[in-house]
Amino acid sequence: MEKLHYEISPEFAHLEEFVLEVKSHFKQSNKTIHKARNELKTLTINDENFVVKSFKIPKAFQKFIYSFCKNSKAKTSFLNALSLKKLEITTPDPVAFIEFYENGFLKESYFIAKEWKYDFTIREPLLDANFPEKETLLKAFATFVYKLHEKHIIHKDLSPGNILIKKAKLQMCVVDINRMKFAPLSLNQRLKNFAKLWAKDEDLKTIIKHYALLSNIDEKKAIFLALKASHQLKAKINFKKRLKGIKVVD
C-alpha cells in the first residue's frame, strides 16, 4: 500500500492539489530540461512555471537509509532552499517536497520549485574565451561564492551548471542544493570548493584573485591552494575515465 509524506511552503498552499498529483503530472509532461541520474521537468500550473525534480529511485540499502536514517534528497533540497532564503541567498522559491512510500520504504520523491528565469550559467563564460564581459562575470561569481562562504554555506556540488545568471545586474542563483553544508569553513575548505568548476587555470586565477581581495587573504597562497585542489580533482576524475576508456577533456 502506497503512503505519502509532503510539506508545502505556506505561500504556495493553494497548490496542494497539484503537489499531491505531481507524480502523474510529471509522467505526462514532455518538457524535460535535464535527465541523468535524476530528471528535471518544467510544469505549468495557472500560467505559472515550476521546475520539478524527480530523484532516482533508491536501491535496497539506500531505501532503508532514506526511510529511517536520513532525509530524502527531495526533503533536503526543500529544507536547504528554506535555509538559503532565510540567509538571503538567491535560489528558486521552494514550493514543496513529496515522498511516496511502499511497504514502509521510500520509493519516489519530488522537489518542486518556482522556475527562475535566467540567461546563462557560469559554464558559458568558463568555456568561451571570448564571452562578453567575461572578467566582470568571473569576479561577480567570486563575490557570490564569497557571500555563500561568509554565511557559512558550502555547496558540495559547485559545478558550472548549478549557478544560474541573469544578465541584468549579473544576478546569480544557486540550484541543485540537496548537497550543502551549513557550518564555519576553513580557508582550505573555501578554496577547495572551487575545484568542481573544472575551470582553466587562467580563469580560476581570475576568480581566486578577486575572492582573496574580498576575503583579505594572501593572494598567492589562495591561488596555490585553489589550483592544487582543482588539479587533484581533475587528475582523479580523468584517471577514472581512462580506466573506463572514456575520452578525457581537460
C-alpha positions as a LaTeX table, in Angstrom:
\begin{tabular}{lrrr}
\hline
Residue & $x$ (\AA) & $y$ (\AA) & $z$ (\AA) \\
\hline
Met1 & 0.00 & 0.00 & 0.00 \\
Glu2 & 1.39 & 3.40 & $-1.04$ \\
Lys3 & 1.66 & 6.18 & 1.52 \\
Leu4 & 2.94 & 9.70 & 1.10 \\
His5 & 4.55 & 12.46 & 3.11 \\
Tyr6 & 4.82 & 16.07 & 1.97 \\
Glu7 & 5.29 & 19.66 & 3.04 \\
Ile8 & 4.27 & 22.83 & 1.21 \\
Ser9 & 5.57 & 26.36 & 1.71 \\
Pro10 & 2.75 & 28.49 & 3.18 \\
Glu11 & 2.84 & 30.92 & 0.25 \\
Phe12 & 2.10 & 28.03 & $-2.12$ \\
Ala13 & $-0.62$ & 26.36 & $-0.04$ \\
His14 & $-3.07$ & 26.90 & $-2.91$ \\
Leu15 & $-1.06$ & 24.37 & $-4.95$ \\
Glu16 & $-1.73$ & 21.43 & $-2.65$ \\
Glu17 & $-3.80$ & 19.57 & $-5.24$ \\
Phe18 & $-1.01$ & 19.97 & $-7.80$ \\
Val19 & 1.59 & 18.73 & $-5.29$ \\
Leu20 & $-0.47$ & 15.65 & $-4.44$ \\
Glu21 & $-0.85$ & 14.84 & $-8.15$ \\
Val22 & 2.70 & 15.77 & $-9.14$ \\
Lys23 & 3.69 & 12.20 & $-9.97$ \\
Ser24 & 1.08 & 11.91 & $-12.72$ \\
His25 & 1.74 & 15.47 & $-13.95$ \\
Phe26 & 5.44 & 14.66 & $-14.16$ \\
Lys27 & 4.93 & 11.46 & $-16.13$ \\
Gln28 & 2.61 & 13.17 & $-18.61$ \\
Ser29 & 4.94 & 16.10 & $-19.25$ \\
Asn30 & 7.43 & 16.02 & $-22.13$ \\
Lys31 & 9.23 & 19.19 & $-21.02$ \\
Thr32 & 12.42 & 17.59 & $-19.75$ \\
Ile33 & 15.21 & 20.09 & $-19.11$ \\
His34 & 17.75 & 17.63 & $-17.69$ \\
Lys35 & 17.91 & 13.86 & $-17.42$ \\
Ala36 & 20.75 & 11.89 & $-15.89$ \\
Arg37 & 20.70 & 10.20 & $-12.50$ \\
Asn38 & 17.72 & 12.42 & $-11.67$ \\
Glu39 & 15.27 & 14.14 & $-14.00$ \\
Leu40 & 14.03 & 17.73 & $-14.13$ \\
Lys41 & 10.93 & 18.91 & $-15.97$ \\
Thr42 & 9.07 & 22.19 & $-16.22$ \\
Leu43 & 5.35 & 22.12 & $-15.44$ \\
Thr44 & 2.87 & 24.96 & $-15.90$ \\
Ile45 & 0.00 & 25.48 & $-13.47$ \\
Asn46 & $-2.33$ & 28.50 & $-13.69$ \\
Asp47 & 0.09 & 30.23 & $-16.08$ \\
Glu48 & 2.98 & 29.84 & $-13.61$ \\
Asn49 & 6.03 & 27.74 & $-14.43$ \\
Phe50 & 7.58 & 25.35 & $-11.94$ \\
Val51 & 10.60 & 23.05 & $-12.06$ \\
Val52 & 10.04 & 19.57 & $-10.66$ \\
Lys53 & 12.97 & 17.33 & $-9.80$ \\
Ser54 & 12.33 & 13.61 & $-9.66$ \\
Phe55 & 15.04 & 11.81 & $-7.72$ \\
Lys56 & 16.31 & 8.43 & $-8.81$ \\
Ile57 & 14.52 & 5.53 & $-7.13$ \\
Pro58 & 16.92 & 4.41 & $-4.38$ \\
Lys59 & 18.41 & 0.92 & $-4.30$ \\
Ala60 & 17.64 & $-1.50$ & $-1.47$ \\
Phe61 & 20.21 & $-0.23$ & 1.06 \\
Gln62 & 19.51 & 3.40 & 0.18 \\
Lys63 & 15.78 & 2.78 & 0.62 \\
Phe64 & 16.46 & 1.78 & 4.20 \\
Ile65 & 18.76 & 4.75 & 4.84 \\
Tyr66 & 16.36 & 7.32 & 3.33 \\
Ser67 & 13.35 & 5.73 & 5.01 \\
Phe68 & 14.70 & 5.54 & 8.56 \\
Cys69 & 18.08 & 7.31 & 8.94 \\
Lys70 & 18.31 & 10.34 & 6.64 \\
Asn71 & 16.02 & 12.84 & 4.99 \\
Ser72 & 15.25 & 12.10 & 1.36 \\
Lys73 & 17.08 & 14.23 & $-1.20$ \\
Ala74 & 13.79 & 15.92 & $-2.04$ \\
Lys75 & 13.18 & 16.91 & 1.59 \\
Thr76 & 16.80 & 18.01 & 1.99 \\
Ser77 & 16.50 & 20.20 & $-1.12$ \\
Phe78 & 13.34 & 21.79 & 0.27 \\
Leu79 & 14.84 & 22.45 & 3.71 \\
Asn80 & 18.08 & 23.78 & 2.21 \\
Ala81 & 16.11 & 26.15 & 0.00 \\
Leu82 & 14.26 & 27.49 & 3.03 \\
Ser83 & 17.58 & 28.00 & 4.84 \\
Leu84 & 19.09 & 29.80 & 1.85 \\
Lys85 & 16.09 & 32.11 & 1.66 \\
Lys86 & 16.47 & 33.00 & 5.34 \\
Leu87 & 20.13 & 33.79 & 4.70 \\
Glu88 & 19.17 & 35.97 & 1.71 \\
Ile89 & 20.88 & 33.75 & $-0.84$ \\
Thr90 & 19.10 & 33.57 & $-4.19$ \\
Thr91 & 17.67 & 30.16 & $-5.04$ \\
Pro92 & 14.38 & 29.29 & $-6.78$ \\
Asp93 & 11.43 & 29.68 & $-4.40$ \\
Pro94 & 10.76 & 26.28 & $-2.79$ \\
Val95 & 7.18 & 25.13 & $-3.30$ \\
Ala96 & 7.11 & 21.66 & $-1.76$ \\
Phe97 & 8.58 & 18.20 & $-1.48$ \\
Ile98 & 6.62 & 14.98 & $-1.61$ \\
Glu99 & 7.68 & 11.41 & $-0.85$ \\
Phe100 & 5.95 & 8.19 & $-1.84$ \\
Tyr101 & 6.42 & 5.10 & 0.32 \\
Glu102 & 5.70 & 1.45 & $-0.46$ \\
Asn103 & 5.62 & $-1.13$ & 2.34 \\
Gly104 & 7.19 & 1.45 & 4.64 \\
Phe105 & 10.16 & 2.19 & 2.38 \\
Leu106 & 10.83 & 5.31 & 0.30 \\
Lys107 & 10.12 & 4.66 & $-3.37$ \\
Glu108 & 9.90 & 8.04 & $-5.13$ \\
Ser109 & 10.46 & 11.65 & $-4.14$ \\
Tyr110 & 9.98 & 15.01 & $-5.83$ \\
Phe111 & 11.16 & 18.54 & $-5.11$ \\
Ile112 & 9.13 & 21.40 & $-6.60$ \\
Ala113 & 10.38 & 24.97 & $-7.01$ \\
Lys114 & 9.22 & 28.02 & $-8.88$ \\
Glu115 & 11.04 & 28.50 & $-12.16$ \\
Trp116 & 13.84 & 31.09 & $-12.02$ \\
Lys117 & 14.33 & 32.63 & $-15.46$ \\
Tyr118 & 17.98 & 33.05 & $-16.42$ \\
Asp119 & 20.11 & 33.93 & $-19.45$ \\
Phe120 & 23.04 & 31.54 & $-18.99$ \\
Thr121 & 25.03 & 29.63 & $-16.38$ \\
Ile122 & 28.60 & 30.22 & $-15.25$ \\
Arg123 & 29.57 & 27.36 & $-17.59$ \\
Glu124 & 29.30 & 29.52 & $-20.70$ \\
Pro125 & 31.90 & 32.16 & $-19.74$ \\
Leu126 & 34.19 & 29.42 & $-18.39$ \\
Leu127 & 34.13 & 27.61 & $-21.74$ \\
Asp128 & 34.23 & 30.64 & $-24.04$ \\
Ala129 & 37.43 & 32.70 & $-24.01$ \\
Asn130 & 35.64 & 35.49 & $-25.88$ \\
Phe131 & 32.48 & 35.58 & $-23.78$ \\
Pro132 & 31.29 & 39.22 & $-23.41$ \\
Glu133 & 32.40 & 40.83 & $-20.14$ \\
Lys134 & 33.99 & 37.57 & $-19.06$ \\
Glu135 & 36.28 & 39.05 & $-16.40$ \\
Thr136 & 33.41 & 41.02 & $-14.88$ \\
Leu137 & 31.30 & 37.85 & $-14.74$ \\
Leu138 & 34.05 & 35.81 & $-13.10$ \\
Lys139 & 34.56 & 38.49 & $-10.47$ \\
Ala140 & 30.81 & 38.64 & $-9.83$ \\
Phe141 & 30.84 & 34.87 & $-9.41$ \\
Ala142 & 33.72 & 35.15 & $-6.91$ \\
Thr143 & 31.66 & 37.69 & $-4.98$ \\
Phe144 & 28.64 & 35.37 & $-4.98$ \\
Val145 & 30.64 & 32.42 & $-3.63$ \\
Tyr146 & 32.33 & 34.69 & $-1.07$ \\
Lys147 & 28.84 & 35.67 & 0.14 \\
Leu148 & 27.94 & 31.98 & 0.49 \\
His149 & 31.10 & 31.21 & 2.44 \\
Glu150 & 30.76 & 34.22 & 4.71 \\
Lys151 & 27.32 & 32.94 & 5.67 \\
His152 & 28.85 & 29.53 & 6.45 \\
Ile153 & 27.38 & 27.83 & 3.37 \\
Ile154 & 29.29 & 25.40 & 1.21 \\
His155 & 27.71 & 23.95 & $-1.93$ \\
Lys156 & 29.22 & 20.49 & $-2.27$ \\
Asp157 & 28.38 & 20.36 & $-5.97$ \\
Leu158 & 29.53 & 23.79 & $-7.12$ \\
Ser159 & 29.66 & 22.70 & $-10.77$ \\
Pro160 & 29.24 & 25.26 & $-13.59$ \\
Gly161 & 25.64 & 24.33 & $-14.42$ \\
Asn162 & 24.48 & 24.97 & $-10.87$ \\
Ile163 & 24.97 & 28.73 & $-10.94$ \\
Leu164 & 22.29 & 30.49 & $-12.99$ \\
Ile165 & 22.84 & 34.07 & $-14.14$ \\
Lys166 & 20.55 & 36.90 & $-15.21$ \\
Lys167 & 22.45 & 39.28 & $-17.43$ \\
Ala168 & 20.73 & 42.33 & $-15.95$ \\
Lys169 & 22.62 & 43.31 & $-12.78$ \\
Leu170 & 24.53 & 39.99 & $-13.04$ \\
Gln171 & 22.15 & 38.39 & $-10.57$ \\
Met172 & 23.17 & 34.84 & $-9.63$ \\
Cys173 & 21.10 & 31.94 & $-8.34$ \\
Val174 & 22.22 & 28.61 & $-6.88$ \\
Val175 & 20.46 & 25.34 & $-7.76$ \\
Asp176 & 20.87 & 21.58 & $-7.22$ \\
Ile177 & 21.06 & 22.20 & $-3.50$ \\
Asn178 & 20.50 & 18.82 & $-1.87$ \\
Arg179 & 24.22 & 18.55 & $-1.07$ \\
Met180 & 25.09 & 21.56 & 1.08 \\
Lys181 & 26.78 & 22.14 & 4.41 \\
Phe182 & 25.97 & 24.92 & 6.84 \\
Ala183 & 28.98 & 25.42 & 9.12 \\
Pro184 & 32.03 & 27.67 & 9.58 \\
Leu185 & 34.63 & 26.98 & 6.87 \\
Ser186 & 38.40 & 26.77 & 6.97 \\
Leu187 & 40.47 & 28.55 & 4.31 \\
Asn188 & 41.27 & 25.22 & 2.67 \\
Gln189 & 37.58 & 24.24 & 2.55 \\
Arg190 & 36.71 & 27.57 & 0.96 \\
Leu191 & 39.29 & 27.30 & $-1.80$ \\
Lys192 & 38.75 & 23.59 & $-2.40$ \\
Asn193 & 35.10 & 24.43 & $-3.07$ \\
Phe194 & 36.05 & 25.93 & $-6.45$ \\
Ala195 & 37.55 & 22.66 & $-7.77$ \\
Lys196 & 34.32 & 21.31 & $-9.27$ \\
Leu197 & 34.12 & 24.27 & $-11.62$ \\
Trp198 & 36.60 & 22.38 & $-13.82$ \\
Ala199 & 37.93 & 25.81 & $-14.77$ \\
Lys200 & 41.04 & 26.57 & $-16.77$ \\
Asp201 & 43.90 & 27.76 & $-14.58$ \\
Glu202 & 43.75 & 31.27 & $-16.02$ \\
Asp203 & 40.03 & 31.61 & $-15.25$ \\
Leu204 & 40.40 & 30.12 & $-11.79$ \\
Lys205 & 43.19 & 32.59 & $-11.02$ \\
Thr206 & 40.90 & 35.48 & $-12.01$ \\
Ile207 & 38.19 & 34.17 & $-9.68$ \\
Ile208 & 40.53 & 33.49 & $-6.77$ \\
Lys209 & 42.33 & 36.83 & $-7.03$ \\
His210 & 39.04 & 38.63 & $-6.52$ \\
Tyr211 & 37.95 & 36.18 & $-3.82$ \\
Ala212 & 41.24 & 36.77 & $-1.97$ \\
Leu213 & 40.74 & 40.53 & $-2.20$ \\
Leu214 & 37.25 & 40.25 & $-0.71$ \\
Ser215 & 38.41 & 37.81 & 1.97 \\
Asn216 & 41.52 & 39.79 & 2.87 \\
Ile217 & 43.71 & 36.69 & 2.50 \\
Asp218 & 47.10 & 36.21 & 0.86 \\
Glu219 & 46.53 & 36.10 & $-2.92$ \\
Lys220 & 49.45 & 33.79 & $-3.76$ \\
Lys221 & 48.51 & 31.30 & $-1.06$ \\
Ala222 & 44.86 & 31.35 & $-2.14$ \\
Ile223 & 45.76 & 30.72 & $-5.79$ \\
Phe224 & 48.14 & 27.91 & $-4.82$ \\
Leu225 & 45.52 & 26.13 & $-2.70$ \\
Ala226 & 42.73 & 26.56 & $-5.27$ \\
Leu227 & 44.86 & 25.34 & $-8.19$ \\
Lys228 & 46.14 & 22.40 & $-6.15$ \\
Ala229 & 42.59 & 21.27 & $-5.36$ \\
Ser230 & 41.49 & 21.78 & $-8.97$ \\
His231 & 44.43 & 19.80 & $-10.40$ \\
Gln232 & 43.92 & 16.97 & $-7.91$ \\
Leu233 & 40.23 & 16.62 & $-8.73$ \\
Lys234 & 40.87 & 16.71 & $-12.49$ \\
Ala235 & 43.61 & 14.07 & $-12.17$ \\
Lys236 & 41.36 & 11.82 & $-10.08$ \\
Ile237 & 38.37 & 12.03 & $-12.42$ \\
Asn238 & 40.45 & 11.75 & $-15.60$ \\
Phe239 & 42.21 & 8.66 & $-14.21$ \\
Lys240 & 38.83 & 7.00 & $-13.65$ \\
Lys241 & 37.74 & 7.98 & $-17.17$ \\
Arg242 & 40.87 & 6.45 & $-18.71$ \\
Leu243 & 40.26 & 3.21 & $-16.83$ \\
Lys244 & 36.78 & 3.10 & $-18.38$ \\
Gly245 & 38.05 & 4.05 & $-21.84$ \\
Ile246 & 36.21 & 7.37 & $-21.77$ \\
Lys247 & 37.67 & 10.31 & $-23.69$ \\
Val248 & 39.39 & 12.82 & $-21.40$ \\
Val249 & 38.83 & 16.54 & $-21.89$ \\
Asp250 & 40.99 & 18.74 & $-19.64$ \\
\hline
\end{tabular}
